[in-house]
PDB file of C-alpha atoms in Angstrom:
ATOM      1  CA  UNK A   1       0.000   0.000   0.000  1.00 56.00           C
ATOM      2  CA  UNK A   2       1.549   3.260  -1.079  1.00 68.00           C
ATOM      3  CA  UNK A   3       1.819   6.336   1.065  1.00 67.00           C
ATOM      4  CA  UNK A   4      -0.988   8.238  -0.693  1.00 68.00           C
ATOM      5  CA  UNK A   5      -3.483   5.412  -0.110  1.00 64.00           C
ATOM      6  CA  UNK A   6      -2.570   5.130   3.579  1.00 67.00           C
ATOM      7  CA  UNK A   7      -2.952   8.871   3.996  1.00 65.00           C
ATOM      8  CA  UNK A   8      -6.370   8.771   2.321  1.00 68.00           C
ATOM      9  CA  UNK A   9      -7.629   5.967   4.564  1.00 69.00           C
ATOM     10  CA  UNK A  10      -6.383   7.751   7.687  1.00 68.00           C
ATOM     11  CA  UNK A  11      -8.204  10.902   6.616  1.00 73.00           C
ATOM     12  CA  UNK A  12     -11.448   9.017   6.041  1.00 75.00           C
ATOM     13  CA  UNK A  13     -11.229   7.304   9.476  1.00 66.00           C
ATOM     14  CA  UNK A  14     -10.527  10.600  11.230  1.00 67.00           C
ATOM     15  CA  UNK A  15     -13.421  12.340   9.514  1.00 75.00           C
ATOM     16  CA  UNK A  16     -15.728   9.435  10.344  1.00 70.00           C
ATOM     17  CA  UNK A  17     -14.730   9.581  14.006  1.00 68.00           C
ATOM     18  CA  UNK A  18     -15.339  13.330  14.139  1.00 70.00           C
ATOM     19  CA  UNK A  19     -18.741  12.919  12.483  1.00 69.00           C
ATOM     20  CA  UNK A  20     -19.766  10.192  14.953  1.00 65.00           C
ATOM     21  CA  UNK A  21     -18.652  12.332  17.901  1.00 57.00           C
ATOM     22  CA  UNK A  22     -20.595  15.316  16.576  1.00 60.00           C
ATOM     23  CA  UNK A  23     -23.770  13.272  16.127  1.00 60.00           C
ATOM     24  CA  UNK A  24     -23.440  11.717  19.581  1.00 53.00           C
ATOM     25  CA  UNK A  25     -23.025  15.082  21.300  1.00 52.00           C
ATOM     26  CA  UNK A  26     -26.091  16.485  19.554  1.00 55.00           C
ATOM     27  CA  UNK A  27     -28.353  13.501  20.224  1.00 51.00           C
ATOM     28  CA  UNK A  28     -30.747  13.653  23.231  1.00 52.00           C
ATOM     29  CA  UNK A  29     -29.434  11.724  26.223  1.00 45.00           C
ATOM     30  CA  UNK A  30     -31.298  10.751  29.428  1.00 47.00           C
ATOM     31  CA  UNK A  31     -29.140   9.980  32.423  1.00 46.00           C
ATOM     32  CA  UNK A  32     -31.982   8.237  34.254  1.00 47.00           C
ATOM     33  CA  UNK A  33     -35.172   7.249  32.505  1.00 53.00           C
ATOM     34  CA  UNK A  34     -36.926   6.850  35.877  1.00 61.00           C
ATOM     35  CA  UNK A  35     -35.596   9.381  38.421  1.00 86.00           C
ATOM     36  CA  UNK A  36     -35.912   8.552  42.089  1.00 92.00           C
ATOM     37  CA  UNK A  37     -38.271  10.220  44.521  1.00 94.00           C
ATOM     38  CA  UNK A  38     -37.101  11.816  47.770  1.00 94.00           C
ATOM     39  CA  UNK A  39     -38.205  10.864  51.273  1.00 95.00           C
ATOM     40  CA  UNK A  40     -37.643  13.661  53.771  1.00 95.00           C
ATOM     41  CA  UNK A  41     -38.105  13.044  57.507  1.00 96.00           C
ATOM     42  CA  UNK A  42     -38.092  16.392  59.296  1.00 95.00           C
ATOM     43  CA  UNK A  43     -39.609  17.333  62.648  1.00 95.00           C
ATOM     44  CA  UNK A  44     -38.844  18.496  66.178  1.00 93.00           C
ATOM     45  CA  UNK A  45     -40.385  17.393  69.471  1.00 92.00           C
ATOM     46  CA  UNK A  46     -39.877  17.684  73.212  1.00 92.00           C
ATOM     47  CA  UNK A  47     -38.337  14.486  74.638  1.00 92.00           C
ATOM     48  CA  UNK A  48     -39.833  12.812  77.684  1.00 89.00           C
ATOM     49  CA  UNK A  49     -38.056  13.264  80.988  1.00 81.00           C
ATOM     50  CA  UNK A  50     -36.546  10.337  82.882  1.00 79.00           C
ATOM     51  CA  UNK A  51     -37.020  11.255  86.515  1.00 73.00           C
ATOM     52  CA  UNK A  52     -36.301   9.938  89.958  1.00 75.00           C
ATOM     53  CA  UNK A  53     -38.843  11.599  92.209  1.00 77.00           C
ATOM     54  CA  UNK A  54     -39.525  11.717  95.914  1.00 80.00           C
ATOM     55  CA  UNK A  55     -41.907  13.506  98.232  1.00 84.00           C
ATOM     56  CA  UNK A  56     -40.029  15.841 100.611  1.00 82.00           C
ATOM     57  CA  UNK A  57     -40.666  15.488 104.301  1.00 83.00           C
ATOM     58  CA  UNK A  58     -42.773  17.993 106.210  1.00 84.00           C
ATOM     59  CA  UNK A  59     -39.686  19.271 108.005  1.00 85.00           C
ATOM     60  CA  UNK A  60     -37.950  19.939 104.664  1.00 83.00           C
ATOM     61  CA  UNK A  61     -40.947  21.925 103.454  1.00 81.00           C
ATOM     62  CA  UNK A  62     -41.202  23.859 106.694  1.00 83.00           C
ATOM     63  CA  UNK A  63     -37.588  25.005 106.343  1.00 86.00           C
ATOM     64  CA  UNK A  64     -38.177  26.471 102.863  1.00 85.00           C
ATOM     65  CA  UNK A  65     -39.814  29.768 101.888  1.00 86.00           C
ATOM     66  CA  UNK A  66     -43.351  29.323 100.598  1.00 81.00           C
ATOM     67  CA  UNK A  67     -42.425  30.096  96.971  1.00 79.00           C
ATOM     68  CA  UNK A  68     -39.716  27.404  96.972  1.00 80.00           C
ATOM     69  CA  UNK A  69     -41.801  24.535  98.333  1.00 78.00           C
ATOM     70  CA  UNK A  70     -42.423  21.659  95.939  1.00 78.00           C
ATOM     71  CA  UNK A  71     -44.791  18.798  96.624  1.00 76.00           C
ATOM     72  CA  UNK A  72     -42.519  16.452  94.639  1.00 77.00           C
ATOM     73  CA  UNK A  73     -38.771  16.823  94.050  1.00 76.00           C
ATOM     74  CA  UNK A  74     -37.473  15.224  90.841  1.00 75.00           C
ATOM     75  CA  UNK A  75     -34.049  14.838  89.313  1.00 76.00           C
ATOM     76  CA  UNK A  76     -33.201  13.325  85.957  1.00 76.00           C
ATOM     77  CA  UNK A  77     -32.593  13.866  82.268  1.00 82.00           C
ATOM     78  CA  UNK A  78     -34.466  13.410  78.999  1.00 87.00           C
ATOM     79  CA  UNK A  79     -35.099  10.188  77.112  1.00 91.00           C
ATOM     80  CA  UNK A  80     -33.225   8.926  74.064  1.00 94.00           C
ATOM     81  CA  UNK A  81     -35.161   7.830  70.977  1.00 96.00           C
ATOM     82  CA  UNK A  82     -34.365   5.625  67.994  1.00 97.00           C
ATOM     83  CA  UNK A  83     -35.570   6.722  64.569  1.00 97.00           C
ATOM     84  CA  UNK A  84     -36.005   3.964  61.987  1.00 97.00           C
ATOM     85  CA  UNK A  85     -37.115   4.434  58.389  1.00 97.00           C
ATOM     86  CA  UNK A  86     -38.024   1.506  56.116  1.00 97.00           C
ATOM     87  CA  UNK A  87     -38.876   1.412  52.435  1.00 96.00           C
ATOM     88  CA  UNK A  88     -40.733  -1.705  51.276  1.00 96.00           C
ATOM     89  CA  UNK A  89     -39.826  -3.301  54.647  1.00 95.00           C
ATOM     90  CA  UNK A  90     -36.089  -2.724  54.106  1.00 96.00           C
ATOM     91  CA  UNK A  91     -34.288  -0.539  56.668  1.00 97.00           C
ATOM     92  CA  UNK A  92     -32.817   2.520  54.945  1.00 96.00           C
ATOM     93  CA  UNK A  93     -31.717   4.558  57.972  1.00 96.00           C
ATOM     94  CA  UNK A  94     -31.519   4.272  61.751  1.00 97.00           C
ATOM     95  CA  UNK A  95     -30.311   6.861  64.254  1.00 96.00           C
ATOM     96  CA  UNK A  96     -30.375   7.702  67.961  1.00 95.00           C
ATOM     97  CA  UNK A  97     -31.912  11.090  68.793  1.00 95.00           C
ATOM     98  CA  UNK A  98     -31.532  13.156  71.966  1.00 92.00           C
ATOM     99  CA  UNK A  99     -32.659  16.576  73.053  1.00 91.00           C
ATOM    100  CA  UNK A 100     -30.459  19.528  72.235  1.00 87.00           C
ATOM    101  CA  UNK A 101     -28.387  21.576  74.648  1.00 84.00           C
ATOM    102  CA  UNK A 102     -25.643  20.665  77.095  1.00 82.00           C
ATOM    103  CA  UNK A 103     -28.100  18.859  79.379  1.00 80.00           C
ATOM    104  CA  UNK A 104     -30.187  17.476  76.480  1.00 83.00           C
ATOM    105  CA  UNK A 105     -33.207  19.280  77.923  1.00 82.00           C
ATOM    106  CA  UNK A 106     -34.195  21.077  74.727  1.00 89.00           C
ATOM    107  CA  UNK A 107     -36.199  19.848  71.752  1.00 92.00           C
ATOM    108  CA  UNK A 108     -34.873  16.964  69.678  1.00 93.00           C
ATOM    109  CA  UNK A 109     -34.571  17.332  65.914  1.00 95.00           C
ATOM    110  CA  UNK A 110     -34.886  14.719  63.171  1.00 94.00           C
ATOM    111  CA  UNK A 111     -33.708  15.521  59.650  1.00 94.00           C
ATOM    112  CA  UNK A 112     -33.083  12.791  57.079  1.00 94.00           C
ATOM    113  CA  UNK A 113     -33.139  13.144  53.281  1.00 94.00           C
ATOM    114  CA  UNK A 114     -33.338   9.785  51.486  1.00 95.00           C
ATOM    115  CA  UNK A 115     -33.509   8.729  47.858  1.00 94.00           C
ATOM    116  CA  UNK A 116     -36.126   6.053  47.163  1.00 94.00           C
ATOM    117  CA  UNK A 117     -37.281   4.487  43.877  1.00 94.00           C
ATOM    118  CA  UNK A 118     -40.329   6.102  42.326  1.00 93.00           C
ATOM    119  CA  UNK A 119     -43.414   3.993  41.796  1.00 93.00           C
ATOM    120  CA  UNK A 120     -45.357   1.831  44.230  1.00 95.00           C
ATOM    121  CA  UNK A 121     -43.836   2.167  47.721  1.00 94.00           C
ATOM    122  CA  UNK A 122     -44.550   1.267  51.323  1.00 97.00           C
ATOM    123  CA  UNK A 123     -43.068   3.765  53.782  1.00 97.00           C
ATOM    124  CA  UNK A 124     -42.615   2.838  57.456  1.00 98.00           C
ATOM    125  CA  UNK A 125     -41.299   5.394  59.993  1.00 97.00           C
ATOM    126  CA  UNK A 126     -40.920   4.638  63.703  1.00 97.00           C
ATOM    127  CA  UNK A 127     -39.707   6.750  66.626  1.00 96.00           C
ATOM    128  CA  UNK A 128     -39.203   4.585  69.725  1.00 96.00           C
ATOM    129  CA  UNK A 129     -38.068   5.623  73.190  1.00 94.00           C
ATOM    130  CA  UNK A 130     -35.138   3.437  74.270  1.00 92.00           C
ATOM    131  CA  UNK A 131     -34.992   4.517  77.931  1.00 81.00           C
ATOM    132  CA  UNK A 132     -37.303   3.567  80.751  1.00 69.00           C
ATOM    133  CA  UNK A 133     -39.120   6.439  82.428  1.00 55.00           C
ATOM    134  CA  UNK A 134     -40.073   6.372  86.077  1.00 51.00           C
ATOM    135  CA  UNK A 135     -43.690   7.124  86.811  1.00 48.00           C
ATOM    136  CA  UNK A 136     -44.401  10.440  88.465  1.00 47.00           C
ATOM    137  CA  UNK A 137     -45.413   9.746  92.054  1.00 46.00           C
ATOM    138  CA  UNK A 138     -49.101  10.065  92.710  1.00 43.00           C
ATOM    139  CA  UNK A 139     -50.379  12.502  95.219  1.00 38.00           C
ATOM    140  CA  UNK A 140     -50.131  10.909  98.624  1.00 39.00           C
ATOM    141  CA  UNK A 141     -52.882  10.794 101.147  1.00 39.00           C
ATOM    142  CA  UNK A 142     -52.193  12.967 104.154  1.00 40.00           C
ATOM    143  CA  UNK A 143     -54.710  11.397 106.502  1.00 35.00           C
ATOM    144  CA  UNK A 144     -54.778   7.843 107.727  1.00 41.00           C
ATOM    145  CA  UNK A 145     -57.223   5.849 109.788  1.00 46.00           C
ATOM    146  CA  UNK A 146     -54.231   4.510 111.699  1.00 47.00           C
ATOM    147  CA  UNK A 147     -53.714   7.866 113.450  1.00 45.00           C
ATOM    148  CA  UNK A 148     -55.340   8.208 116.833  1.00 48.00           C
ATOM    149  CA  UNK A 149     -58.073  10.830 116.895  1.00 47.00           C
ATOM    150  CA  UNK A 150     -56.003  13.228 119.026  1.00 47.00           C
ATOM    151  CA  UNK A 151     -53.169  13.142 116.437  1.00 46.00           C
ATOM    152  CA  UNK A 152     -55.318  13.524 113.358  1.00 48.00           C
ATOM    153  CA  UNK A 153     -55.792  17.317 113.614  1.00 43.00           C
ATOM    154  CA  UNK A 154     -52.100  17.855 114.347  1.00 45.00           C
ATOM    155  CA  UNK A 155     -51.132  15.730 111.348  1.00 46.00           C
ATOM    156  CA  UNK A 156     -53.516  17.691 109.117  1.00 50.00           C
ATOM    157  CA  UNK A 157     -52.025  21.014 110.243  1.00 47.00           C
ATOM    158  CA  UNK A 158     -48.496  19.845 109.520  1.00 45.00           C
ATOM    159  CA  UNK A 159     -49.241  18.507 106.063  1.00 52.00           C
ATOM    160  CA  UNK A 160     -51.174  21.623 105.035  1.00 53.00           C
ATOM    161  CA  UNK A 161     -47.763  23.242 104.429  1.00 48.00           C
ATOM    162  CA  UNK A 162     -47.168  21.090 101.349  1.00 53.00           C
ATOM    163  CA  UNK A 163     -50.730  20.981  99.967  1.00 60.00           C
ATOM    164  CA  UNK A 164     -50.443  24.018  97.698  1.00 60.00           C
ATOM    165  CA  UNK A 165     -46.936  23.067  96.607  1.00 54.00           C
ATOM    166  CA  UNK A 166     -48.082  19.567  95.668  1.00 57.00           C
ATOM    167  CA  UNK A 167     -51.027  20.899  93.656  1.00 58.00           C
ATOM    168  CA  UNK A 168     -48.787  23.338  91.758  1.00 58.00           C
ATOM    169  CA  UNK A 169     -46.269  20.585  91.038  1.00 59.00           C
ATOM    170  CA  UNK A 170     -48.896  18.199  89.711  1.00 62.00           C
ATOM    171  CA  UNK A 171     -50.356  20.884  87.434  1.00 59.00           C
ATOM    172  CA  UNK A 172     -46.920  21.721  86.062  1.00 58.00           C
ATOM    173  CA  UNK A 173     -46.232  18.038  85.488  1.00 54.00           C
ATOM    174  CA  UNK A 174     -49.504  17.635  83.536  1.00 59.00           C
ATOM    175  CA  UNK A 175     -48.600  20.554  81.262  1.00 57.00           C
ATOM    176  CA  UNK A 176     -45.107  19.165  80.668  1.00 56.00           C
ATOM    177  CA  UNK A 177     -46.357  15.655  79.854  1.00 61.00           C
ATOM    178  CA  UNK A 178     -48.928  17.064  77.418  1.00 65.00           C
ATOM    179  CA  UNK A 179     -46.092  18.647  75.395  1.00 74.00           C
ATOM    180  CA  UNK A 180     -43.798  15.602  75.369  1.00 88.00           C
ATOM    181  CA  UNK A 181     -43.476  13.256  72.409  1.00 89.00           C
ATOM    182  CA  UNK A 182     -45.062   9.814  73.067  1.00 91.00           C
ATOM    183  CA  UNK A 183     -42.827   6.820  73.784  1.00 92.00           C
ATOM    184  CA  UNK A 184     -43.785   5.287  70.418  1.00 95.00           C
ATOM    185  CA  UNK A 185     -44.687   6.944  67.131  1.00 96.00           C
ATOM    186  CA  UNK A 186     -45.423   4.877  64.023  1.00 97.00           C
ATOM    187  CA  UNK A 187     -46.433   5.684  60.488  1.00 97.00           C
ATOM    188  CA  UNK A 188     -46.972   3.133  57.716  1.00 97.00           C
ATOM    189  CA  UNK A 189     -48.375   4.173  54.364  1.00 96.00           C
ATOM    190  CA  UNK A 190     -48.524   2.666  50.886  1.00 96.00           C
ATOM    191  CA  UNK A 191     -48.548   5.013  47.903  1.00 94.00           C
ATOM    192  CA  UNK A 192     -47.283   5.631  44.382  1.00 95.00           C
ATOM    193  CA  UNK A 193     -44.397   8.121  44.302  1.00 94.00           C
ATOM    194  CA  UNK A 194     -43.842  10.172  41.189  1.00 92.00           C
ATOM    195  CA  UNK A 195     -40.331  10.725  39.786  1.00 92.00           C
ATOM    196  CA  UNK A 196     -38.579  13.581  41.624  1.00 91.00           C
ATOM    197  CA  UNK A 197     -41.506  13.878  44.078  1.00 93.00           C
ATOM    198  CA  UNK A 198     -40.675  14.805  47.670  1.00 94.00           C
ATOM    199  CA  UNK A 199     -42.586  13.010  50.407  1.00 95.00           C
ATOM    200  CA  UNK A 200     -42.306  14.770  53.770  1.00 95.00           C
ATOM    201  CA  UNK A 201     -42.819  12.890  57.032  1.00 96.00           C
ATOM    202  CA  UNK A 202     -43.349  15.268  59.947  1.00 95.00           C
ATOM    203  CA  UNK A 203     -44.757  15.340  63.491  1.00 95.00           C
ATOM    204  CA  UNK A 204     -48.109  16.905  64.357  1.00 94.00           C
ATOM    205  CA  UNK A 205     -47.808  18.397  67.829  1.00 90.00           C
ATOM    206  CA  UNK A 206     -51.580  18.824  68.197  1.00 90.00           C
ATOM    207  CA  UNK A 207     -52.442  15.165  67.564  1.00 92.00           C
ATOM    208  CA  UNK A 208     -49.120  13.622  68.701  1.00 93.00           C
ATOM    209  CA  UNK A 209     -48.879  11.678  65.432  1.00 95.00           C
ATOM    210  CA  UNK A 210     -46.556  11.377  62.467  1.00 96.00           C
ATOM    211  CA  UNK A 211     -48.098  12.468  59.175  1.00 95.00           C
ATOM    212  CA  UNK A 212     -47.113  12.763  55.514  1.00 95.00           C
ATOM    213  CA  UNK A 213     -47.148  15.800  53.239  1.00 94.00           C
ATOM    214  CA  UNK A 214     -46.815  15.226  49.489  1.00 89.00           C
ATOM    215  CA  UNK A 215     -45.302  17.688  47.053  1.00 77.00           C
ATOM    216  CA  UNK A 216     -43.164  18.064  43.926  1.00 49.00           C
ATOM    217  CA  UNK A 217     -39.498  18.985  43.945  1.00 52.00           C
TER     218      UNK A 217
END
């Protein structure tokens, strides 16, 4: 093969390669024919307190100013929770959540952004408390049939010191418990997710339930 023929063939091959590259770059190209949807878990809640409580003695209450008397004295911290998210019964994320702040006494925050296949899906989200929580002590009876009649009035006078403090403490405890997240939250829903759709899972403070909000990205 002479030099002129080789040069001609090389030119034809080079031109063919350039033409193919030009056509390929101009042709429409889809990276993903079926884009994924997004599952976003985002909410905040007040964690439940883990407390060790006791009822102070009458002498302890008597030694305190009236505004400092408490019917029940409690010490403790807040509970830890485990967040688990499943897609079609397969675990896609799991995390331990605690309240914010140095003492973990502020609200806890959950924020997870997950890619899930579009189409028919079953979403399962669970928030489970992993700590045990001591029950708040019930209001104790301050009169007993075991007291002799001549001691009953004296006993009533002594315990009257802590009556108002105990009532205030119980009312405060009821308000606190009403704002705390339950020990178990579950949400399971089956749906069809559109490509690029964002499904939000959040917490409804009013109903104490997880709920979904659908939208497009």
